[in-house]
CSV table of C-alpha atoms and ligand atoms in Angstrom, one decimal:
chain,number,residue,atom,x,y,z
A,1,UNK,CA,-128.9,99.7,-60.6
A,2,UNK,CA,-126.8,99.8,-57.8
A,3,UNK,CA,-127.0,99.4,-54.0
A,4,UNK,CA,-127.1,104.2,-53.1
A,5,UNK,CA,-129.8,105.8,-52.7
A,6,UNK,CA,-131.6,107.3,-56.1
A,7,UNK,CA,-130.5,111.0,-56.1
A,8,UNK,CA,-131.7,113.9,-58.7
A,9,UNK,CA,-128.6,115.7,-60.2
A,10,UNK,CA,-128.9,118.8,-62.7
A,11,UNK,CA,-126.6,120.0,-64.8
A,12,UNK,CA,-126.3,123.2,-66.2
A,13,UNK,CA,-124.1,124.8,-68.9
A,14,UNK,CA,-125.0,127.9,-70.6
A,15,UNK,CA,-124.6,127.8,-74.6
A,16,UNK,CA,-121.5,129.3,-76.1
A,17,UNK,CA,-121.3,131.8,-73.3
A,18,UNK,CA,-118.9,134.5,-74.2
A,19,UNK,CA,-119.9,134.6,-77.5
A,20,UNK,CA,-123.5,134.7,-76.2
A,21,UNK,CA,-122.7,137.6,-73.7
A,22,UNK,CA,-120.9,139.6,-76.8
A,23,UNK,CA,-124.1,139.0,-78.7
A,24,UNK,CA,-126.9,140.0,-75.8
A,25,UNK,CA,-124.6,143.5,-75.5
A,26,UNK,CA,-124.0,144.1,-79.1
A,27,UNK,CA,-127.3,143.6,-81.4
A,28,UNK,CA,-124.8,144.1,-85.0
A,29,UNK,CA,-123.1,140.7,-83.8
A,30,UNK,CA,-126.4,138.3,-83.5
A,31,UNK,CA,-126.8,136.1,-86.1
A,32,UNK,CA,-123.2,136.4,-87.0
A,33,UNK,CA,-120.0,134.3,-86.7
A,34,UNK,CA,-118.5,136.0,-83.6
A,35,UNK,CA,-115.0,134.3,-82.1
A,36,UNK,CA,-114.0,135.7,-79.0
A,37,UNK,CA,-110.3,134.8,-78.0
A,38,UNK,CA,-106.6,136.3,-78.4
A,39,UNK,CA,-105.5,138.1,-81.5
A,40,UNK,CA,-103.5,136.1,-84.1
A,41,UNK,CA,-100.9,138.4,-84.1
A,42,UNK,CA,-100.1,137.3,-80.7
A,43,UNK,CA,-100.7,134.0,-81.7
A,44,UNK,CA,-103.8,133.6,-79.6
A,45,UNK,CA,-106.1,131.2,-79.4
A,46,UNK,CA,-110.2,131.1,-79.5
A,47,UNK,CA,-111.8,130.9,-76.2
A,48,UNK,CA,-115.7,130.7,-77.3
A,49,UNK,CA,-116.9,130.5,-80.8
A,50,UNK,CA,-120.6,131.5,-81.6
A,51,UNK,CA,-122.9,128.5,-83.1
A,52,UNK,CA,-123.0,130.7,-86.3
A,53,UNK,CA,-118.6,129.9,-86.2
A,54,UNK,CA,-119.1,126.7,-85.3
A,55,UNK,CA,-120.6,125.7,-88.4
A,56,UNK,CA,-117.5,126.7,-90.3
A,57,UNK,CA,-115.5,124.3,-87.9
A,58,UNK,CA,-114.1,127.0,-85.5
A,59,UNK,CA,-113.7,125.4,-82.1
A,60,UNK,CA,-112.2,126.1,-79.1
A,61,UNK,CA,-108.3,126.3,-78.2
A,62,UNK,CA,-107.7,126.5,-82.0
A,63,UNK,CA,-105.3,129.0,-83.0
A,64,UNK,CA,-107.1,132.6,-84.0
A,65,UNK,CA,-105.6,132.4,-87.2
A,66,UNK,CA,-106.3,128.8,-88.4
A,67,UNK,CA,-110.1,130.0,-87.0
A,68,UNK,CA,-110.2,133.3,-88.9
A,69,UNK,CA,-108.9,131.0,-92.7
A,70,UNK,CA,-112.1,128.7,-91.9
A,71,UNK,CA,-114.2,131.6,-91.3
A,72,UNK,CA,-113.4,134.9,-93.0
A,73,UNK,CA,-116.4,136.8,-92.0
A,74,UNK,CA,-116.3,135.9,-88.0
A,75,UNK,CA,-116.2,138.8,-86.1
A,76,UNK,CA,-113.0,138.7,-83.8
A,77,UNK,CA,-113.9,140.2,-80.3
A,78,UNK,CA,-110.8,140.2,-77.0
A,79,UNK,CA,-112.6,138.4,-73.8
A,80,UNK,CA,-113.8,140.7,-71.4
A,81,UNK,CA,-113.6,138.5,-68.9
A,82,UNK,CA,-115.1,141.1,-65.6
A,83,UNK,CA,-118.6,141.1,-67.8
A,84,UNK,CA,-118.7,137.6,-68.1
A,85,UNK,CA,-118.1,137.1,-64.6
A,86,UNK,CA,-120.7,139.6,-64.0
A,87,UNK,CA,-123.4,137.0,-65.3
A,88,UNK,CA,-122.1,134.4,-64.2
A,89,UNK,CA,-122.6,135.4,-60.3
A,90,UNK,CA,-126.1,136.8,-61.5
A,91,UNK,CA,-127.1,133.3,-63.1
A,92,UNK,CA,-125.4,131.7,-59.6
A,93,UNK,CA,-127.8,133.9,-57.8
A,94,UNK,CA,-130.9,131.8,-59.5
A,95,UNK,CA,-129.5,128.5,-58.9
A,96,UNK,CA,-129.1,129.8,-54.7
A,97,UNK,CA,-132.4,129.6,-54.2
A,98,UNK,CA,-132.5,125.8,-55.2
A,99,UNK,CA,-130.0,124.2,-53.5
A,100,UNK,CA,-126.7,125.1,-51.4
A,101,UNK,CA,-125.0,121.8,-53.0
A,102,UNK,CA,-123.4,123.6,-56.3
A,103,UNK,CA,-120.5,122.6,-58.0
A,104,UNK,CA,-119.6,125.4,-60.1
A,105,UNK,CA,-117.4,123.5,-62.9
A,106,UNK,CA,-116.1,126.6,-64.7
A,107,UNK,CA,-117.1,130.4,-65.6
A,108,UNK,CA,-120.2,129.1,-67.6
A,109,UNK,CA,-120.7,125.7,-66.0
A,110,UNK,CA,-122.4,124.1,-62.7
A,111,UNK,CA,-123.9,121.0,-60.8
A,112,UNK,CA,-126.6,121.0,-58.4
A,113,UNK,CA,-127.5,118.1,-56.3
A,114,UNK,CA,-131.4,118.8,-55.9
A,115,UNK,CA,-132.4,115.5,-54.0
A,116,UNK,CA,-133.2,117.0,-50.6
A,117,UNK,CA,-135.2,119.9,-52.6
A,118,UNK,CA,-137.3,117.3,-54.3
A,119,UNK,CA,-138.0,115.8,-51.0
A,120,UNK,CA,-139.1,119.0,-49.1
A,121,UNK,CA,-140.9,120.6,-51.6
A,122,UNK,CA,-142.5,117.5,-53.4
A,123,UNK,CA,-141.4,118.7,-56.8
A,124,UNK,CA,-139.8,116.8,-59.3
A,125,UNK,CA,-136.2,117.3,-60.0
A,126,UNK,CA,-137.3,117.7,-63.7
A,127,UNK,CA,-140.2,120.6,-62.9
A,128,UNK,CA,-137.1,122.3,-60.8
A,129,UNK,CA,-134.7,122.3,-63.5
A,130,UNK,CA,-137.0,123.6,-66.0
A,131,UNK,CA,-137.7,126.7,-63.5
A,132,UNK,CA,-133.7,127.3,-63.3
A,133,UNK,CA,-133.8,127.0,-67.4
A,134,UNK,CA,-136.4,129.7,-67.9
A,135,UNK,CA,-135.4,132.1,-65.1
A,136,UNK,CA,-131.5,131.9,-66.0
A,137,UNK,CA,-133.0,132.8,-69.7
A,138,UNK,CA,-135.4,135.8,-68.1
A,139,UNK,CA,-132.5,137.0,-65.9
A,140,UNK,CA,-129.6,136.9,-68.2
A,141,UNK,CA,-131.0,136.4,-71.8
A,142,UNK,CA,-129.0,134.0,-72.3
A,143,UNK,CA,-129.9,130.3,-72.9
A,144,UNK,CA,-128.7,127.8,-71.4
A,145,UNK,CA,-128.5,123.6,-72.2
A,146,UNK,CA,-129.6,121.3,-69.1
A,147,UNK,CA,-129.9,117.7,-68.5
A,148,UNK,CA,-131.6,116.1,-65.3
A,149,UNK,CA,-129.7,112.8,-64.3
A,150,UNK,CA,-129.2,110.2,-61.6
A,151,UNK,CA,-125.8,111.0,-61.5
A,152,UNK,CA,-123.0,113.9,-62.1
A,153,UNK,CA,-121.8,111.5,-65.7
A,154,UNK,CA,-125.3,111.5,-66.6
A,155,UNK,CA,-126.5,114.9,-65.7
A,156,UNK,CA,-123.1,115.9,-68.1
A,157,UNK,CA,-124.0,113.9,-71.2
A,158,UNK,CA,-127.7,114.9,-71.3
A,159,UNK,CA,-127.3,118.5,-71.1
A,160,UNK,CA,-124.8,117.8,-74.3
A,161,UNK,CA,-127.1,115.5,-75.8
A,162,UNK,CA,-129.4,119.1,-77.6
A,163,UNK,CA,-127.1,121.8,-77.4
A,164,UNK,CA,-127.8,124.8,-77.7
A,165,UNK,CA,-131.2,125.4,-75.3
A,166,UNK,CA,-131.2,121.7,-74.6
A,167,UNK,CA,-133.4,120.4,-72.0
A,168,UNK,CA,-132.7,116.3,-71.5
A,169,UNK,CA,-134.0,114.0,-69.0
A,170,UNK,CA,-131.8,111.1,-68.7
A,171,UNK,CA,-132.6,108.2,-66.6
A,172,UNK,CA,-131.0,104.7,-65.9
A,173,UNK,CA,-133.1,103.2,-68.7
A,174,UNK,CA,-132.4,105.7,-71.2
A,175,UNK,CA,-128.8,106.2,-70.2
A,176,UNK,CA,-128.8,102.3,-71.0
A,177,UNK,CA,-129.7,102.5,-74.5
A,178,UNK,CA,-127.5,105.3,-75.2
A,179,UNK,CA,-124.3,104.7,-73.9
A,180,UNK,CA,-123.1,101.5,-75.1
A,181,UNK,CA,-123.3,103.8,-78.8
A,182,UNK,CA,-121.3,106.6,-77.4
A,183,UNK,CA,-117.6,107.3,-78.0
A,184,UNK,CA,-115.6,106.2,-74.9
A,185,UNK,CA,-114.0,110.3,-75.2
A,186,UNK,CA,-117.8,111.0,-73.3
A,187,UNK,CA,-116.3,109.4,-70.0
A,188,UNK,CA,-115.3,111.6,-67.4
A,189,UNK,CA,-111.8,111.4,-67.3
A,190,UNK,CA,-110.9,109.8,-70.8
A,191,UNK,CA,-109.2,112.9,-73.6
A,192,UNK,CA,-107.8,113.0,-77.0
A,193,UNK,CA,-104.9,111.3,-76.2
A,194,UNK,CA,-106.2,108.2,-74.0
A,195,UNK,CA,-109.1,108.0,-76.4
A,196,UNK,CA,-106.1,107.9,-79.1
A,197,UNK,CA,-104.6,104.5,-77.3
A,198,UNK,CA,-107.9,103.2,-77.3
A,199,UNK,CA,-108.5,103.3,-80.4
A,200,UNK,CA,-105.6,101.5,-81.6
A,201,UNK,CA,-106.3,98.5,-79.8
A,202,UNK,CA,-109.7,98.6,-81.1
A,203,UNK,CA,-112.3,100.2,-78.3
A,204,UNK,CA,-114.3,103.2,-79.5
A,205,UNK,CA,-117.9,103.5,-78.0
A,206,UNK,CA,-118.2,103.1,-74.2
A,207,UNK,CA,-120.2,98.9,-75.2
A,208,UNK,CA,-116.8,98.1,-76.4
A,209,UNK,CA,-115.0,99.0,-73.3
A,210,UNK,CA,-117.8,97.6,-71.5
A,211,UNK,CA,-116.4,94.0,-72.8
A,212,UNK,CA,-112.7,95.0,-72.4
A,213,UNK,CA,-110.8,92.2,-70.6
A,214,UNK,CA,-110.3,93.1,-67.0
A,215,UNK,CA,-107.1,92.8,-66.5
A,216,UNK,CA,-106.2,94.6,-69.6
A,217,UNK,CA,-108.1,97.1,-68.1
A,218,UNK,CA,-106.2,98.0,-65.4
A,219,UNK,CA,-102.9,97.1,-66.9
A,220,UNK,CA,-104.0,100.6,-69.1
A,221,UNK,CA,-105.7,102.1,-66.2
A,222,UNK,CA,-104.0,100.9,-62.6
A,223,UNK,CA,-106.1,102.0,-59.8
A,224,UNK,CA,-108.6,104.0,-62.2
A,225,UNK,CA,-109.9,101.0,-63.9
A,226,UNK,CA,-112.5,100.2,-61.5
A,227,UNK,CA,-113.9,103.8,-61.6
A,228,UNK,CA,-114.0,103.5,-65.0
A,229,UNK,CA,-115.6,100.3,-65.7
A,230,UNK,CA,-118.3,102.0,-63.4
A,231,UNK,CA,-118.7,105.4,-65.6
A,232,UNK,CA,-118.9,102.4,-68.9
A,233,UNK,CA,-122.0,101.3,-67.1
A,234,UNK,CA,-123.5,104.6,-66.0
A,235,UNK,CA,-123.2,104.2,-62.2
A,236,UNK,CA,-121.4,107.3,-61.2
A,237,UNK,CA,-120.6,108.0,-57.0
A,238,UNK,CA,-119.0,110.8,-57.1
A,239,UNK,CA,-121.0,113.8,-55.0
A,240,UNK,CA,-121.6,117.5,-56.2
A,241,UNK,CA,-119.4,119.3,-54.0
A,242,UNK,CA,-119.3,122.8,-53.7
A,243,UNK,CA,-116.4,124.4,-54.2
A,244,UNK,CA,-113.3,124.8,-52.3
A,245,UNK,CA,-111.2,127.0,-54.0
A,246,UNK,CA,-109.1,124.8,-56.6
A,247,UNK,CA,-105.5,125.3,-55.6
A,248,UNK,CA,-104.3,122.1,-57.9
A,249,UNK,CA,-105.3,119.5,-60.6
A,250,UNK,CA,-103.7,115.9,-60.8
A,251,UNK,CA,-104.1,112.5,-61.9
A,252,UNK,CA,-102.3,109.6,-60.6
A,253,UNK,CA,-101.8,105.7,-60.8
A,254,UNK,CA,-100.6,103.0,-59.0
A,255,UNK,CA,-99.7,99.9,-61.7
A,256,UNK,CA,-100.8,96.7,-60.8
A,257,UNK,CA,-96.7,95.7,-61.7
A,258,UNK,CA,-93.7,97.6,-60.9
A,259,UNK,CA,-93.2,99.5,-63.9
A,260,UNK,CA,-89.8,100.0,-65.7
A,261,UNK,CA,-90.4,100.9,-69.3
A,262,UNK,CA,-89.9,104.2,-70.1
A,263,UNK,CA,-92.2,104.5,-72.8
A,264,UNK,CA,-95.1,102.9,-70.4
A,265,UNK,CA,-94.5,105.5,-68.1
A,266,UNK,CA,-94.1,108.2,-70.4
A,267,UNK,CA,-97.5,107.0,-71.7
A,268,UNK,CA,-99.6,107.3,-68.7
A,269,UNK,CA,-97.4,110.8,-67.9
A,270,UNK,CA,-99.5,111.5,-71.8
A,271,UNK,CA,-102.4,110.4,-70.5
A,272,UNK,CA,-102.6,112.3,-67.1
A,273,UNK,CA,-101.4,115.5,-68.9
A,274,UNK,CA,-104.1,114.5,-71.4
A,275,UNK,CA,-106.5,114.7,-68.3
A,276,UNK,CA,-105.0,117.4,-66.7
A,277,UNK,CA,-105.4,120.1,-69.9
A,278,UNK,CA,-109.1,119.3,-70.4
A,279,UNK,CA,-109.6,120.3,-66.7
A,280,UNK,CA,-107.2,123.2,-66.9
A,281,UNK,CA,-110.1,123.9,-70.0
A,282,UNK,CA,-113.1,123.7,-68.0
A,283,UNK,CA,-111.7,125.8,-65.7
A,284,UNK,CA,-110.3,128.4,-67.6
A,285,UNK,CA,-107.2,128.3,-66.1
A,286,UNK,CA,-103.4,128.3,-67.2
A,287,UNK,CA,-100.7,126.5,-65.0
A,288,UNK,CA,-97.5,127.9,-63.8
A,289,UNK,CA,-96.5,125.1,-62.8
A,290,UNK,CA,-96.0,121.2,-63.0
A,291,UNK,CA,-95.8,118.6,-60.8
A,292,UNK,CA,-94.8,114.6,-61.0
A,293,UNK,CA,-94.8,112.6,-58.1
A,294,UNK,CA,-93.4,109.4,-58.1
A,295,UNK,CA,-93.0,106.1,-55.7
A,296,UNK,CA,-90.9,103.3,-56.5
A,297,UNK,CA,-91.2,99.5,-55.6
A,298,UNK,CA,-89.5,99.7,-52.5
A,299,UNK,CA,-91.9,103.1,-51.4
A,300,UNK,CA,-89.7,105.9,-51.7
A,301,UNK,CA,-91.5,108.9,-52.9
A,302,UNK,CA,-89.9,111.5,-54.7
A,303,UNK,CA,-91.5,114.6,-56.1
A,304,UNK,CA,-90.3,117.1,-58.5
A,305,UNK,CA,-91.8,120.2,-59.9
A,306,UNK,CA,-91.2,122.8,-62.7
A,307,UNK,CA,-92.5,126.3,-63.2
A,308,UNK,CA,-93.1,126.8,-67.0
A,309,UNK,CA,-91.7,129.6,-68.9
A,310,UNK,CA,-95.1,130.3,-70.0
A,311,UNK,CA,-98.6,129.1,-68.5
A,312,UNK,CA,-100.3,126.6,-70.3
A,313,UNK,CA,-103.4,124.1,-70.7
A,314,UNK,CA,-101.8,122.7,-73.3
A,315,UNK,CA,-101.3,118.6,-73.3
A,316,UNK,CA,-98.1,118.1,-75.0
A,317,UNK,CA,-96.4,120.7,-73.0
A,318,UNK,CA,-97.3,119.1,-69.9
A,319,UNK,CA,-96.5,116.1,-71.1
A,320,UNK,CA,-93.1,117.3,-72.0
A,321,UNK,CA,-92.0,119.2,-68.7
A,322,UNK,CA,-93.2,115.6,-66.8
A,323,UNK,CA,-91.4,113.5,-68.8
A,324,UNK,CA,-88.1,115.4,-68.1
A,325,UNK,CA,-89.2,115.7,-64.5
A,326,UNK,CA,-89.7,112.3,-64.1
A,327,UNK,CA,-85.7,111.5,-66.0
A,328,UNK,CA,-84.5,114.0,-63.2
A,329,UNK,CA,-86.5,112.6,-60.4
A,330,UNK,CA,-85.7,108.9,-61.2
A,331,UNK,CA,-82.8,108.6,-63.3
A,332,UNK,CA,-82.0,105.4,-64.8
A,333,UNK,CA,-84.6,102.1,-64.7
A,334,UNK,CA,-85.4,102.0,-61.4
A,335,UNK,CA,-89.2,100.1,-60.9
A,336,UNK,CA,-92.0,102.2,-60.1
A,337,UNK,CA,-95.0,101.7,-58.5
A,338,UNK,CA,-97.1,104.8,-58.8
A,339,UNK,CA,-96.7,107.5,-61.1
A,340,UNK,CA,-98.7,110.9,-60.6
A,341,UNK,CA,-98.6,114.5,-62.5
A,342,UNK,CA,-100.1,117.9,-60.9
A,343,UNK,CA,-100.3,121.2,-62.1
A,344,UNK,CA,-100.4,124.4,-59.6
A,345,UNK,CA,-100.1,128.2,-59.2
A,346,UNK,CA,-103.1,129.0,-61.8
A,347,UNK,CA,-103.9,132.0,-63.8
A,348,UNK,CA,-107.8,132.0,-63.3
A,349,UNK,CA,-110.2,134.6,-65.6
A,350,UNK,CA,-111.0,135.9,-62.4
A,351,UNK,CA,-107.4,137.3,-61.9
A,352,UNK,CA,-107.7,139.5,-64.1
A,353,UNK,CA,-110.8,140.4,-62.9
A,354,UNK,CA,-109.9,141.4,-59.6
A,355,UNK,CA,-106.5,143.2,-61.1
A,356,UNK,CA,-109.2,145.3,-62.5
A,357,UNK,CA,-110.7,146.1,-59.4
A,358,UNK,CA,-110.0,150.0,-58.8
A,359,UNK,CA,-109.2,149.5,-55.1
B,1,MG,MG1,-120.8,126.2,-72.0
């Protein structure tokens, strides 16, 4: 397909994971509608709803309340966020003894780059994964979903593709009769709000993006388009890296034209905050603060940031603190060249965690 060497990605996300976890320790809760997430009273928000929820439409980062009037009979349970990190390093501890190239994604969440495994131990990436399947299952008693790939895209939208206790082996020539169906909102890096400008000028499934004009393209897209164009065709470069601790989350562009129109501006601004909040998700994190980085036509860069009165992985609200730091930072009409937006200073589950440490 393309000119790197083949490599054997997994991907592995376990199903509905705190819900699951309140489940394995409660019996009375399994086969029930169980949401776990803030109180409505406090207008919280669901964090994980069970597959028995889901059915009635619950879904995550809906409000409790609007959850609770689509579901009357869920059972409403607070996170307890130092179990779930309890099992998450137990289901780590299985996937050490495949590979030291993991890239945990979030709490529940991980890629493993098994190529070099496959070619010291003869095994197939496929016979691998299936061992991590059943032994994360045996050691947690949890299920998990997991899809076998070329590539990190790949490995992602197969272990979707049979949610919950999926297993999915997608390779080039499957991936090829799949995506050109899919909706372009299954590309890394596209959310509700790009996928929104999309579809007004007419591209839903990944095919139609596929014949998007170029330089349309990256008129939307500046120095993304090329990645993207890529990710339409299932060719994906990007390695499994093991994590560095996350310290902050951006997207930037630089526009193939200086760029004076607010509204343009404020557009891509919607679509990086867009971005930016379905990371945050992943993660389960909350920023403190945000970020916009600017440089104009004649290569000035300016940077402004804001700490929020509240954290948040919420798009519009990032969208709205960098659309007044970007009226601060550059008043006036001034051409720009690049535009970028960051958030920082996260609330991680684990925090909490280790505030609960007793020492
Ligand atoms: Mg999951």
């Amino acid at each position: 397909m393309d000119g790197q060497a083949r490599r054997s990605i997994i991907h592995l996300d376990m199903d509905a994971f705190f819900a699951s976890v309140e489940q394995l320790d409660n019996p009375a809760l399994r086969g029930r509608p169980v949401i776990v997430g803030g109180s409505p009273r406090s207008r919280g928000v669901v964090s994980t709803a069970s597959y028995e929820a889901r059915r009635f439409g619950v879904r995550s980062a809906m409000p409790t309340g609007r959850a609770l009037a689509l579901c009357p009979t869920a059972v409403l349970v607070t996170p307890r966020i130092q179990r779930y990190v309890e099992i998450s390093r137990r289901v780590r501890r299985v996937l050490d003894d495949y590979t030291d190239l993991i890239e945990p994604v979030s709490i529940d969440e991980a890629f493993l780059d098994v190529t070099a495994t496959v070619a010291t131990t003869g095994r197939s990436a496929t016979a691998i994964a299936r061992e991590i399947k059943e032994r994360v299952a045996r050691e947690t008693g949890l299920t998990a979903s997991v899809g076998v790939a070329p590539n990190k895209l790949l490995a992602k939208l197969a272990s979707d593709l049979k949610k919950p206790n999926g297993f999915v082996v997608l390779d080039e020539a499957a991936a090829e009769r799949l995506l050109p169906e899919m909706p372009v909102r299954q590309l890394w890096g596209i959310g509700a709000k790009t996928e929104m400008s999309l579809n007004r000028i007419g591209v839903f499934t990944i095919g139609d993006l596929r014949r998007m004009d170029e330089g349309l393209l990256a008129r939307l897209f500046g120095s993304r388009a090329e990645e993207l164009a890529l990710l339409a065709r299932g060719i994906d470069h990007r390695p499994v890296e093991p994590r560095q601790e996350v310290k902050s989350i951006g997207a930037e562009t630089t526009f193939a034209d200086d760029v004076r129109d607010r509204e343009r501006l404020a557009s891509a601004l919607g679509g990086f905050a867009d971005e930016v909040a379905e990371r945050l998700r992943e993660h389960r994190f909350l920023a403190r603060t945000v970020t916009v980085k600017v440089r104009l036509a004649d290569f000035t860069s300016l940077t402004r940031s804001q700490t929020l009165p509240q954290p948040t992985d919420e798009e519009d609200v990032l969208q709205g603190a960098a659309v007044s730091l970007l009226d601060r930072a550059v008043p006036g009409s001034h051409p720009i060249r690049l535009i970028g937006l960051a958030v920082s200073n996260f609330l991680r589950p684990g925090d909490l965690y280790q505030a609960n440490l007793p020492f």
